[in-house]
PDB file of C-alpha atoms and ligand atoms in Angstrom:
ATOM      1  CA  MET A   1      17.634  15.532   5.450  1.00 80.00           C
ATOM      2  CA  LYS A   2      18.716  12.407   3.612  1.00 88.00           C
ATOM      3  CA  ALA A   3      16.169   9.624   3.358  1.00 93.00           C
ATOM      4  CA  ARG A   4      17.323   6.513   5.171  1.00 95.00           C
ATOM      5  CA  ILE A   5      16.875   3.106   3.611  1.00 97.00           C
ATOM      6  CA  LEU A   6      17.131  -0.260   5.300  1.00 97.00           C
ATOM      7  CA  ILE A   7      18.151  -3.113   2.995  1.00 98.00           C
ATOM      8  CA  VAL A   8      17.391  -6.609   4.277  1.00 97.00           C
ATOM      9  CA  GLU A   9      19.160  -9.030   1.976  1.00 97.00           C
ATOM     10  CA  ASP A  10      21.230 -12.137   2.678  1.00 96.00           C
ATOM     11  CA  GLU A  11      22.799 -12.363  -0.767  1.00 95.00           C
ATOM     12  CA  ARG A  12      25.832 -10.254  -0.126  1.00 94.00           C
ATOM     13  CA  HIS A  13      26.490  -9.150  -3.706  1.00 95.00           C
ATOM     14  CA  ILE A  14      22.887  -7.984  -4.198  1.00 96.00           C
ATOM     15  CA  GLY A  15      22.857  -6.237  -0.837  1.00 96.00           C
ATOM     16  CA  THR A  16      26.109  -4.463  -1.541  1.00 95.00           C
ATOM     17  CA  LEU A  17      24.920  -3.438  -5.007  1.00 95.00           C
ATOM     18  CA  LEU A  18      21.731  -1.986  -3.535  1.00 96.00           C
ATOM     19  CA  LYS A  19      23.526  -0.159  -0.750  1.00 96.00           C
ATOM     20  CA  TYR A  20      26.101   1.303  -3.104  1.00 95.00           C
ATOM     21  CA  ASN A  21      23.465   2.533  -5.543  1.00 95.00           C
ATOM     22  CA  CYS A  22      21.139   3.896  -2.881  1.00 95.00           C
ATOM     23  CA  GLU A  23      24.042   5.889  -1.519  1.00 94.00           C
ATOM     24  CA  GLY A  24      24.792   7.010  -5.054  1.00 92.00           C
ATOM     25  CA  GLU A  25      21.266   8.397  -5.208  1.00 92.00           C
ATOM     26  CA  GLY A  26      21.948  10.447  -2.119  1.00 92.00           C
ATOM     27  CA  TYR A  27      20.252   8.241   0.470  1.00 95.00           C
ATOM     28  CA  GLU A  28      21.721   6.814   3.619  1.00 96.00           C
ATOM     29  CA  ALA A  29      21.608   3.050   3.379  1.00 97.00           C
ATOM     30  CA  GLU A  30      22.095   0.310   5.956  1.00 97.00           C
ATOM     31  CA  LEU A  31      22.470  -3.323   4.956  1.00 97.00           C
ATOM     32  CA  VAL A  32      21.540  -6.226   7.209  1.00 97.00           C
ATOM     33  CA  GLY A  33      21.622  -9.899   6.275  1.00 96.00           C
ATOM     34  CA  ASP A  34      18.743 -11.383   8.235  1.00 95.00           C
ATOM     35  CA  GLY A  35      15.321 -10.714   9.729  1.00 94.00           C
ATOM     36  CA  PRO A  36      16.270 -10.458  13.416  1.00 93.00           C
ATOM     37  CA  ALA A  37      18.825  -7.749  12.604  1.00 94.00           C
ATOM     38  CA  ALA A  38      16.074  -5.773  10.856  1.00 94.00           C
ATOM     39  CA  ILE A  39      13.636  -6.291  13.701  1.00 92.00           C
ATOM     40  CA  ALA A  40      16.228  -5.101  16.215  1.00 92.00           C
ATOM     41  CA  PHE A  41      15.801  -1.569  14.839  1.00 92.00           C
ATOM     42  CA  MET A  42      12.215  -1.594  16.069  1.00 85.00           C
ATOM     43  CA  GLU A  43      13.552  -1.065  19.580  1.00 85.00           C
ATOM     44  CA  ARG A  44      14.399   2.442  18.484  1.00 85.00           C
ATOM     45  CA  ASP A  45      11.551   4.871  18.467  1.00 79.00           C
ATOM     46  CA  PRO A  46      10.933   6.196  15.942  1.00 84.00           C
ATOM     47  CA  PHE A  47      12.059   3.472  13.573  1.00 88.00           C
ATOM     48  CA  PRO A  48      15.230   4.996  12.110  1.00 92.00           C
ATOM     49  CA  PHE A  49      14.422   4.442   8.409  1.00 95.00           C
ATOM     50  CA  ASP A  50      12.145   5.931   5.770  1.00 93.00           C
ATOM     51  CA  LEU A  51      11.890   2.865   3.537  1.00 96.00           C
ATOM     52  CA  VAL A  52      12.738  -0.837   3.606  1.00 97.00           C
ATOM     53  CA  ILE A  53      13.908  -2.982   0.695  1.00 98.00           C
ATOM     54  CA  LEU A  54      13.070  -6.470   1.852  1.00 97.00           C
ATOM     55  CA  ASP A  55      14.078  -9.887   0.603  1.00 96.00           C
ATOM     56  CA  LEU A  56      11.660 -12.722   1.411  1.00 95.00           C
ATOM     57  CA  MET A  57      13.878 -15.782   1.728  1.00 94.00           C
ATOM     58  CA  LEU A  58      16.129 -14.894   4.621  1.00 94.00           C
ATOM     59  CA  PRO A  59      17.919 -16.927   7.268  1.00 91.00           C
ATOM     60  CA  GLY A  60      16.275 -17.010  10.674  1.00 86.00           C
ATOM     61  CA  MET A  61      13.049 -15.254   9.841  1.00 92.00           C
ATOM     62  CA  SER A  62      11.192 -14.829   6.569  1.00 94.00           C
ATOM     63  CA  GLY A  63      10.677 -11.436   5.006  1.00 95.00           C
ATOM     64  CA  TYR A  64       6.920 -11.869   5.460  1.00 94.00           C
ATOM     65  CA  MET A  65       7.476 -12.203   9.199  1.00 94.00           C
ATOM     66  CA  VAL A  66       9.701  -9.124   9.275  1.00 95.00           C
ATOM     67  CA  LEU A  67       7.012  -7.166   7.452  1.00 94.00           C
ATOM     68  CA  GLU A  68       4.220  -8.370   9.702  1.00 91.00           C
ATOM     69  CA  LYS A  69       6.206  -7.429  12.778  1.00 91.00           C
ATOM     70  CA  LEU A  70       6.892  -3.970  11.396  1.00 90.00           C
ATOM     71  CA  ARG A  71       3.249  -3.315  10.624  1.00 87.00           C
ATOM     72  CA  ARG A  72       2.140  -4.679  13.985  1.00 84.00           C
ATOM     73  CA  ALA A  73       4.593  -2.306  15.640  1.00 84.00           C
ATOM     74  CA  ASN A  74       2.868   0.551  13.781  1.00 81.00           C
ATOM     75  CA  VAL A  75       5.787   1.201  11.449  1.00 85.00           C
ATOM     76  CA  HIS A  76       4.061   2.446   8.308  1.00 85.00           C
ATOM     77  CA  ILE A  77       7.000   3.408   6.145  1.00 89.00           C
ATOM     78  CA  PRO A  78       7.016   2.085   2.560  1.00 92.00           C
ATOM     79  CA  VAL A  79       8.249  -1.473   2.082  1.00 94.00           C
ATOM     80  CA  LEU A  80       9.425  -2.753  -1.271  1.00 95.00           C
ATOM     81  CA  ILE A  81       9.709  -6.520  -1.466  1.00 95.00           C
ATOM     82  CA  LEU A  82      12.510  -7.729  -3.710  1.00 95.00           C
ATOM     83  CA  SER A  83      12.281 -11.450  -4.114  1.00 93.00           C
ATOM     84  CA  ALA A  84      13.119 -14.356  -6.379  1.00 91.00           C
ATOM     85  CA  ARG A  85       9.637 -15.683  -5.687  1.00 87.00           C
ATOM     86  CA  THR A  86       7.487 -15.005  -8.709  1.00 83.00           C
ATOM     87  CA  LEU A  87       4.212 -16.728  -7.834  1.00 83.00           C
ATOM     88  CA  SER A  88       1.101 -14.595  -7.575  1.00 81.00           C
ATOM     89  CA  GLU A  89       0.446 -16.180  -4.155  1.00 84.00           C
ATOM     90  CA  ASP A  90       3.709 -14.680  -2.955  1.00 87.00           C
ATOM     91  CA  ARG A  91       2.733 -11.253  -4.243  1.00 85.00           C
ATOM     92  CA  THR A  92      -0.665 -11.532  -2.645  1.00 84.00           C
ATOM     93  CA  ARG A  93       0.834 -12.648   0.628  1.00 87.00           C
ATOM     94  CA  GLY A  94       3.324  -9.806   0.457  1.00 88.00           C
ATOM     95  CA  PHE A  95       0.626  -7.203  -0.158  1.00 85.00           C
ATOM     96  CA  ASP A  96      -1.520  -8.742   2.565  1.00 83.00           C
ATOM     97  CA  ALA A  97       1.363  -8.435   4.993  1.00 85.00           C
ATOM     98  CA  GLY A  98       1.531  -4.730   4.162  1.00 86.00           C
ATOM     99  CA  ALA A  99       4.031  -4.407   1.324  1.00 90.00           C
ATOM    100  CA  ASP A 100       3.754  -1.361  -0.923  1.00 88.00           C
ATOM    101  CA  GLN A 101       5.468  -2.835  -3.945  1.00 88.00           C
ATOM    102  CA  TYR A 102       6.758  -6.182  -5.090  1.00 90.00           C
ATOM    103  CA  MET A 103       9.646  -6.640  -7.487  1.00 91.00           C
ATOM    104  CA  THR A 104      11.081  -9.937  -8.640  1.00 91.00           C
ATOM    105  CA  LYS A 105      14.714 -10.877  -9.106  1.00 92.00           C
ATOM    106  CA  PRO A 106      16.468 -10.473 -11.422  1.00 91.00           C
ATOM    107  CA  PHE A 107      15.623  -6.794 -11.400  1.00 91.00           C
ATOM    108  CA  GLU A 108      16.608  -3.702 -13.322  1.00 91.00           C
ATOM    109  CA  LEU A 109      18.443  -1.289 -11.071  1.00 92.00           C
ATOM    110  CA  PRO A 110      17.057   1.916 -12.666  1.00 90.00           C
ATOM    111  CA  GLU A 111      13.512   0.623 -12.221  1.00 90.00           C
ATOM    112  CA  LEU A 112      14.149  -0.264  -8.603  1.00 93.00           C
ATOM    113  CA  LEU A 113      15.631   3.156  -7.862  1.00 92.00           C
ATOM    114  CA  SER A 114      12.728   4.808  -9.635  1.00 89.00           C
ATOM    115  CA  ARG A 115      10.293   2.901  -7.467  1.00 90.00           C
ATOM    116  CA  VAL A 116      12.220   3.857  -4.346  1.00 93.00           C
ATOM    117  CA  ARG A 117      12.012   7.520  -5.361  1.00 90.00           C
ATOM    118  CA  GLY A 118       8.279   7.228  -5.996  1.00 86.00           C
ATOM    119  CA  LEU A 119       7.581   5.496  -2.708  1.00 88.00           C
ATOM    120  CA  LEU A 120       9.610   8.018  -0.717  1.00 89.00           C
ATOM    121  CA  ALA A 121       7.918  10.958  -2.451  1.00 84.00           C
ATOM    122  CA  ARG A 122       4.430   9.630  -1.847  1.00 78.00           C
ATOM    123  CA  HIS A 123       5.215   8.746   1.736  1.00 79.00           C
ATOM    124  CA  ALA A 124       6.564  12.234   2.367  1.00 76.00           C
ATOM    125  CA  GLN A 125       3.320  13.669   1.025  1.00 67.00           C
ATOM    126  CA  VAL A 126       1.219  11.439   3.250  1.00 63.00           C
ATOM    127  CA  ARG A 127       3.218  12.560   6.255  1.00 62.00           C
ATOM    128  CA  GLY A 128       2.851  16.152   5.204  1.00 57.00           C
ATOM    129  CA  THR A 129       6.586  16.800   5.134  1.00 53.00           C
ATOM    130  CA  ALA A 130       6.755  17.566   1.421  1.00 46.00           C
ATOM    131  CA  PRO A 131       5.526  20.898   0.067  1.00 42.00           C
ATOM    132  CA  PRO A 132       3.976  19.813  -3.277  1.00 41.00           C
ATOM    133  CA  ALA A 133       0.609  18.260  -4.070  1.00 43.00           C
ATOM    134  CA  PRO A 134      -1.968  20.025  -1.930  1.00 40.00           C
ATOM    135  CA  PRO A 135      -4.293  17.299  -0.713  1.00 44.00           C
ATOM    136  CA  PRO A 136      -7.939  18.105  -1.450  1.00 44.00           C
ATOM    137  CA  THR A 137      -8.874  16.150   1.623  1.00 47.00           C
ATOM    138  CA  GLY A 138      -7.927  17.243   5.093  1.00 52.00           C
ATOM    139  CA  GLU A 139      -5.840  15.021   7.250  1.00 76.00           C
ATOM    140  CA  VAL A 140      -8.973  13.728   8.891  1.00 82.00           C
ATOM    141  CA  PHE A 141     -11.843  12.666   6.710  1.00 85.00           C
ATOM    142  CA  GLU A 142     -15.272  11.442   7.731  1.00 87.00           C
ATOM    143  CA  PHE A 143     -18.063   9.674   5.925  1.00 90.00           C
ATOM    144  CA  ASP A 144     -20.929   7.408   6.928  1.00 90.00           C
ATOM    145  CA  GLY A 145     -19.708   6.860  10.491  1.00 91.00           C
ATOM    146  CA  ALA A 146     -16.102   6.326   9.414  1.00 93.00           C
ATOM    147  CA  VAL A 147     -13.300   8.565  10.671  1.00 91.00           C
ATOM    148  CA  ILE A 148     -10.003   8.352   8.807  1.00 91.00           C
ATOM    149  CA  ASN A 149      -6.886  10.097  10.037  1.00 88.00           C
ATOM    150  CA  PHE A 150      -4.504   9.796   7.107  1.00 84.00           C
ATOM    151  CA  THR A 151      -1.576  11.298   8.956  1.00 80.00           C
ATOM    152  CA  ARG A 152      -1.792   9.101  12.003  1.00 80.00           C
ATOM    153  CA  HIS A 153      -2.914   6.080  10.038  1.00 83.00           C
ATOM    154  CA  GLU A 154      -5.937   5.609  12.281  1.00 87.00           C
ATOM    155  CA  VAL A 155      -9.335   4.469  11.119  1.00 92.00           C
ATOM    156  CA  THR A 156     -12.534   3.844  13.011  1.00 93.00           C
ATOM    157  CA  VAL A 157     -15.764   2.744  11.385  1.00 95.00           C
ATOM    158  CA  ARG A 158     -18.906   3.244  13.439  1.00 92.00           C
ATOM    159  CA  ASN A 159     -16.690   3.401  16.548  1.00 91.00           C
ATOM    160  CA  GLU A 160     -14.842   0.206  15.731  1.00 92.00           C
ATOM    161  CA  PRO A 161     -11.087   0.582  15.185  1.00 91.00           C
ATOM    162  CA  LYS A 162      -9.861  -0.832  11.864  1.00 91.00           C
ATOM    163  CA  VAL A 163      -6.352  -1.651  10.726  1.00 87.00           C
ATOM    164  CA  LEU A 164      -5.791  -0.723   7.095  1.00 88.00           C
ATOM    165  CA  THR A 165      -2.617  -1.483   5.180  1.00 85.00           C
ATOM    166  CA  PRO A 166      -0.780   1.470   3.618  1.00 83.00           C
ATOM    167  CA  LEU A 167      -2.063   0.425   0.191  1.00 85.00           C
ATOM    168  CA  GLU A 168      -5.651   0.209   1.385  1.00 91.00           C
ATOM    169  CA  LEU A 169      -5.331   3.698   2.826  1.00 90.00           C
ATOM    170  CA  ARG A 170      -3.828   5.008  -0.398  1.00 89.00           C
ATOM    171  CA  LEU A 171      -6.625   3.501  -2.466  1.00 93.00           C
ATOM    172  CA  LEU A 172      -9.158   4.997  -0.103  1.00 94.00           C
ATOM    173  CA  ARG A 173      -7.505   8.397  -0.404  1.00 90.00           C
ATOM    174  CA  CYS A 174      -7.538   8.113  -4.185  1.00 90.00           C
ATOM    175  CA  PHE A 175     -11.280   7.388  -4.159  1.00 93.00           C
ATOM    176  CA  ILE A 176     -11.961  10.279  -1.792  1.00 89.00           C
ATOM    177  CA  GLU A 177      -9.933  12.677  -3.923  1.00 85.00           C
ATOM    178  CA  HIS A 178     -11.978  11.653  -6.973  1.00 86.00           C
ATOM    179  CA  GLU A 179     -15.354  11.537  -5.287  1.00 85.00           C
ATOM    180  CA  GLY A 180     -18.117  10.875  -7.809  1.00 85.00           C
ATOM    181  CA  VAL A 181     -15.701  10.230 -10.670  1.00 86.00           C
ATOM    182  CA  VAL A 182     -15.581   6.883 -12.441  1.00 88.00           C
ATOM    183  CA  LEU A 183     -12.037   5.500 -12.292  1.00 89.00           C
ATOM    184  CA  THR A 184     -10.887   2.613 -14.430  1.00 88.00           C
ATOM    185  CA  ARG A 185      -8.900  -0.210 -12.894  1.00 88.00           C
ATOM    186  CA  ASN A 186      -5.831   0.932 -14.808  1.00 83.00           C
ATOM    187  CA  GLU A 187      -6.220   4.495 -13.568  1.00 84.00           C
ATOM    188  CA  LEU A 188      -6.423   3.175 -10.040  1.00 88.00           C
ATOM    189  CA  LEU A 189      -3.339   1.019 -10.603  1.00 84.00           C
ATOM    190  CA  ASN A 190      -1.389   3.979 -11.894  1.00 80.00           C
ATOM    191  CA  GLN A 191      -2.503   6.338  -9.163  1.00 82.00           C
ATOM    192  CA  VAL A 192      -2.277   3.975  -6.213  1.00 85.00           C
ATOM    193  CA  TRP A 193       0.314   1.379  -7.093  1.00 79.00           C
ATOM    194  CA  GLY A 194       2.299   3.812  -9.155  1.00 70.00           C
ATOM    195  CA  PHE A 195       3.618   1.418 -11.758  1.00 57.00           C
ATOM    196  CA  ASP A 196       1.898  -0.596 -14.397  1.00 46.00           C
ATOM    197  CA  SER A 197       3.851  -3.814 -14.285  1.00 50.00           C
ATOM    198  CA  ASN A 198       3.361  -5.716 -11.071  1.00 62.00           C
ATOM    199  CA  PRO A 199      -0.165  -5.697  -9.733  1.00 68.00           C
ATOM    200  CA  THR A 200      -2.945  -6.787 -12.035  1.00 76.00           C
ATOM    201  CA  THR A 201      -6.393  -5.296 -12.455  1.00 78.00           C
ATOM    202  CA  ARG A 202      -7.525  -8.262 -10.374  1.00 83.00           C
ATOM    203  CA  THR A 203      -5.547  -6.740  -7.507  1.00 84.00           C
ATOM    204  CA  VAL A 204      -7.738  -3.655  -7.734  1.00 89.00           C
ATOM    205  CA  ASP A 205     -10.860  -5.783  -7.406  1.00 91.00           C
ATOM    206  CA  ASN A 206      -9.437  -7.478  -4.331  1.00 90.00           C
ATOM    207  CA  PHE A 207      -8.561  -4.194  -2.685  1.00 92.00           C
ATOM    208  CA  VAL A 208     -11.954  -2.643  -3.437  1.00 95.00           C
ATOM    209  CA  ALA A 209     -13.515  -5.716  -1.847  1.00 95.00           C
ATOM    210  CA  ARG A 210     -11.402  -5.078   1.237  1.00 94.00           C
ATOM    211  CA  LEU A 211     -12.482  -1.446   1.443  1.00 96.00           C
ATOM    212  CA  ARG A 212     -16.100  -2.594   1.230  1.00 96.00           C
ATOM    213  CA  GLN A 213     -15.469  -5.023   4.078  1.00 95.00           C
ATOM    214  CA  HIS A 214     -14.005  -2.208   6.142  1.00 95.00           C
ATOM    215  CA  PHE A 215     -16.520   0.523   5.420  1.00 96.00           C
ATOM    216  CA  GLU A 216     -19.779  -0.686   3.933  1.00 95.00           C
ATOM    217  CA  VAL A 217     -22.658  -1.543   6.263  1.00 94.00           C
ATOM    218  CA  ASP A 218     -23.445  -4.422   3.912  1.00 94.00           C
ATOM    219  CA  PRO A 219     -20.354  -5.206   1.793  1.00 95.00           C
ATOM    220  CA  SER A 220     -22.426  -7.292  -0.614  1.00 94.00           C
ATOM    221  CA  ARG A 221     -24.644  -4.267  -1.323  1.00 94.00           C
ATOM    222  CA  PRO A 222     -22.119  -1.435  -1.486  1.00 95.00           C
ATOM    223  CA  ARG A 223     -23.400   2.134  -1.389  1.00 94.00           C
ATOM    224  CA  HIS A 224     -20.096   4.042  -1.388  1.00 95.00           C
ATOM    225  CA  PHE A 225     -17.635   1.897  -3.345  1.00 96.00           C
ATOM    226  CA  LEU A 226     -19.631   1.228  -6.488  1.00 95.00           C
ATOM    227  CA  SER A 227     -18.768  -0.895  -9.490  1.00 94.00           C
ATOM    228  CA  VAL A 228     -19.385   0.600 -12.868  1.00 90.00           C
ATOM    229  CA  ARG A 229     -19.949  -2.279 -15.217  1.00 88.00           C
ATOM    230  CA  GLY A 230     -17.192  -2.790 -17.729  1.00 83.00           C
ATOM    231  CA  VAL A 231     -15.357   0.356 -16.641  1.00 86.00           C
ATOM    232  CA  GLY A 232     -14.151   0.427 -13.064  1.00 91.00           C
ATOM    233  CA  TYR A 233     -15.226   1.965  -9.800  1.00 95.00           C
ATOM    234  CA  ARG A 234     -16.730   5.101  -8.380  1.00 94.00           C
ATOM    235  CA  PHE A 235     -16.768   6.381  -4.806  1.00 94.00           C
ATOM    236  CA  LEU A 236     -19.846   8.219  -3.614  1.00 92.00           C
ATOM    237  CA  LEU A 237     -19.691  10.207  -0.410  1.00 88.00           C
ATOM    238  CA  ASN A 238     -23.409  10.689   0.025  1.00 84.00           C
ATOM    239  CA  PRO A 239     -25.229   8.077  -2.003  1.00 84.00           C
ATOM    240  CA  ALA A 240     -28.939   8.453  -2.569  1.00 76.00           C
ATOM    241  CA  PRO A 241     -30.855   6.319  -0.065  1.00 69.00           C
ATOM    242  CA  ALA A 242     -31.547   3.599  -2.627  1.00 58.00           C
ATOM    243  CA  ALA A 243     -28.346   3.907  -4.635  1.00 47.00           C
ATOM    244  CA  HIS A 244     -27.510   0.258  -4.130  1.00 48.00           C
ATOM    245  CA  GLU A 245     -30.700  -0.752  -5.896  1.00 44.00           C
ATOM    246  CA  GLU A 246     -29.615   0.774  -9.185  1.00 46.00           C
ATOM    247  CA  GLU A 247     -28.782  -2.593 -10.600  1.00 43.00           C
ATOM    248  CA  SER A 248     -27.704  -1.098 -13.875  1.00 42.00           C
ATOM    249  CA  GLU A 249     -24.833   0.544 -12.111  1.00 44.00           C
ATOM    250  CA  VAL A 250     -23.927  -1.882  -9.352  1.00 44.00           C
ATOM    251  CA  ASP A 251     -23.267  -5.029 -11.259  1.00 46.00           C
ATOM    252  CA  SER A 252     -22.316  -8.506 -10.252  1.00 45.00           C
ATOM    253  CA  ASP A 253     -18.631  -7.778 -10.188  1.00 49.00           C
ATOM    254  CA  PRO A 254     -16.028 -10.133  -8.773  1.00 50.00           C
ATOM    255  CA  ALA A 255     -15.088  -7.805  -5.934  1.00 50.00           C
ATOM    256  CA  ALA A 256     -18.537  -8.044  -4.378  1.00 44.00           C
ATOM    257  CA  LYS A 257     -18.256 -11.755  -3.778  1.00 42.00           C
TER     258      LYS A 257
HETATM  259 CA1   CA B 301      17.456 -14.392   0.066  1.00 63.08          CA
END
C-alpha cells in the first residue's frame, strides 16, 4: 500500500512542489493550506495519513497548535516540521510539541525526501508492519516498575501513566536495545534522530534528562540512565544497589540538572 502524506503549507508554490515530488516518489500526497483543514482529518479514525510535513507559520492556527492537537488525539505518525523559523527555541518548541524532525527553509528537496523515507521506514518498523530489523526487545518491555508498550505507545511508571513523545520513545528503545553499552551523543543522534545536521548533542542531554524525569525514582541520582563522563550515556537494566554512588561514572553532567 502506498504511504500517504499530508502536506500542511500555505505557500502554494512550496506546497505544490512537495506534493508533486512526494507523488513522484510513489506516495499519495494531500495538500492543505491551513491548520483547521489539517485538523479536520482527525475526525476520521484512523487518521488517514502515515506522515505529516508541517509548516509552522500558517493562517488560522500555527503549526505548533496543529501538532499539539494531533499528539493529544493520540496520532503518533511521524511529523516533519518544515519552517522558515531558524531559532533554536523554535526547534525546541517543535520537538517538545512532538515533532520527529525539523528542517528549515530554504531546503534541499533530495534531503527532505530522504528524511521522509527514513521516517516512514522507522515508523513502519515501530508499528511492526515492516519485515526487516528484528527488534531485540518485545513489544512490551518492563524495568523497575515501568511498563512500556512500544506498539501501542503506552507507558506507565510505577502505575502512573506517562505521555512520551515519539522521539522520547525512540531514544528509550535505543537505550534498551543497547543495554549496558556506552553510547556517545553522536551515536545516539544518528540512531534516534537519524540525521546529523539538525539536533545538537545538547538535544541528547535534554532528552536524557526527560527520560530520567519519566523513569528514575530520583532523577537527580539516576540509576538506569547513566552519564559516562566525557563520552555519553549508558542504560542499565538492573543496576547494582549502589550504582548511583559510583561518582566516577555518574558525573555532574548538564542533563542531571
Ligand atoms: Ca507559512
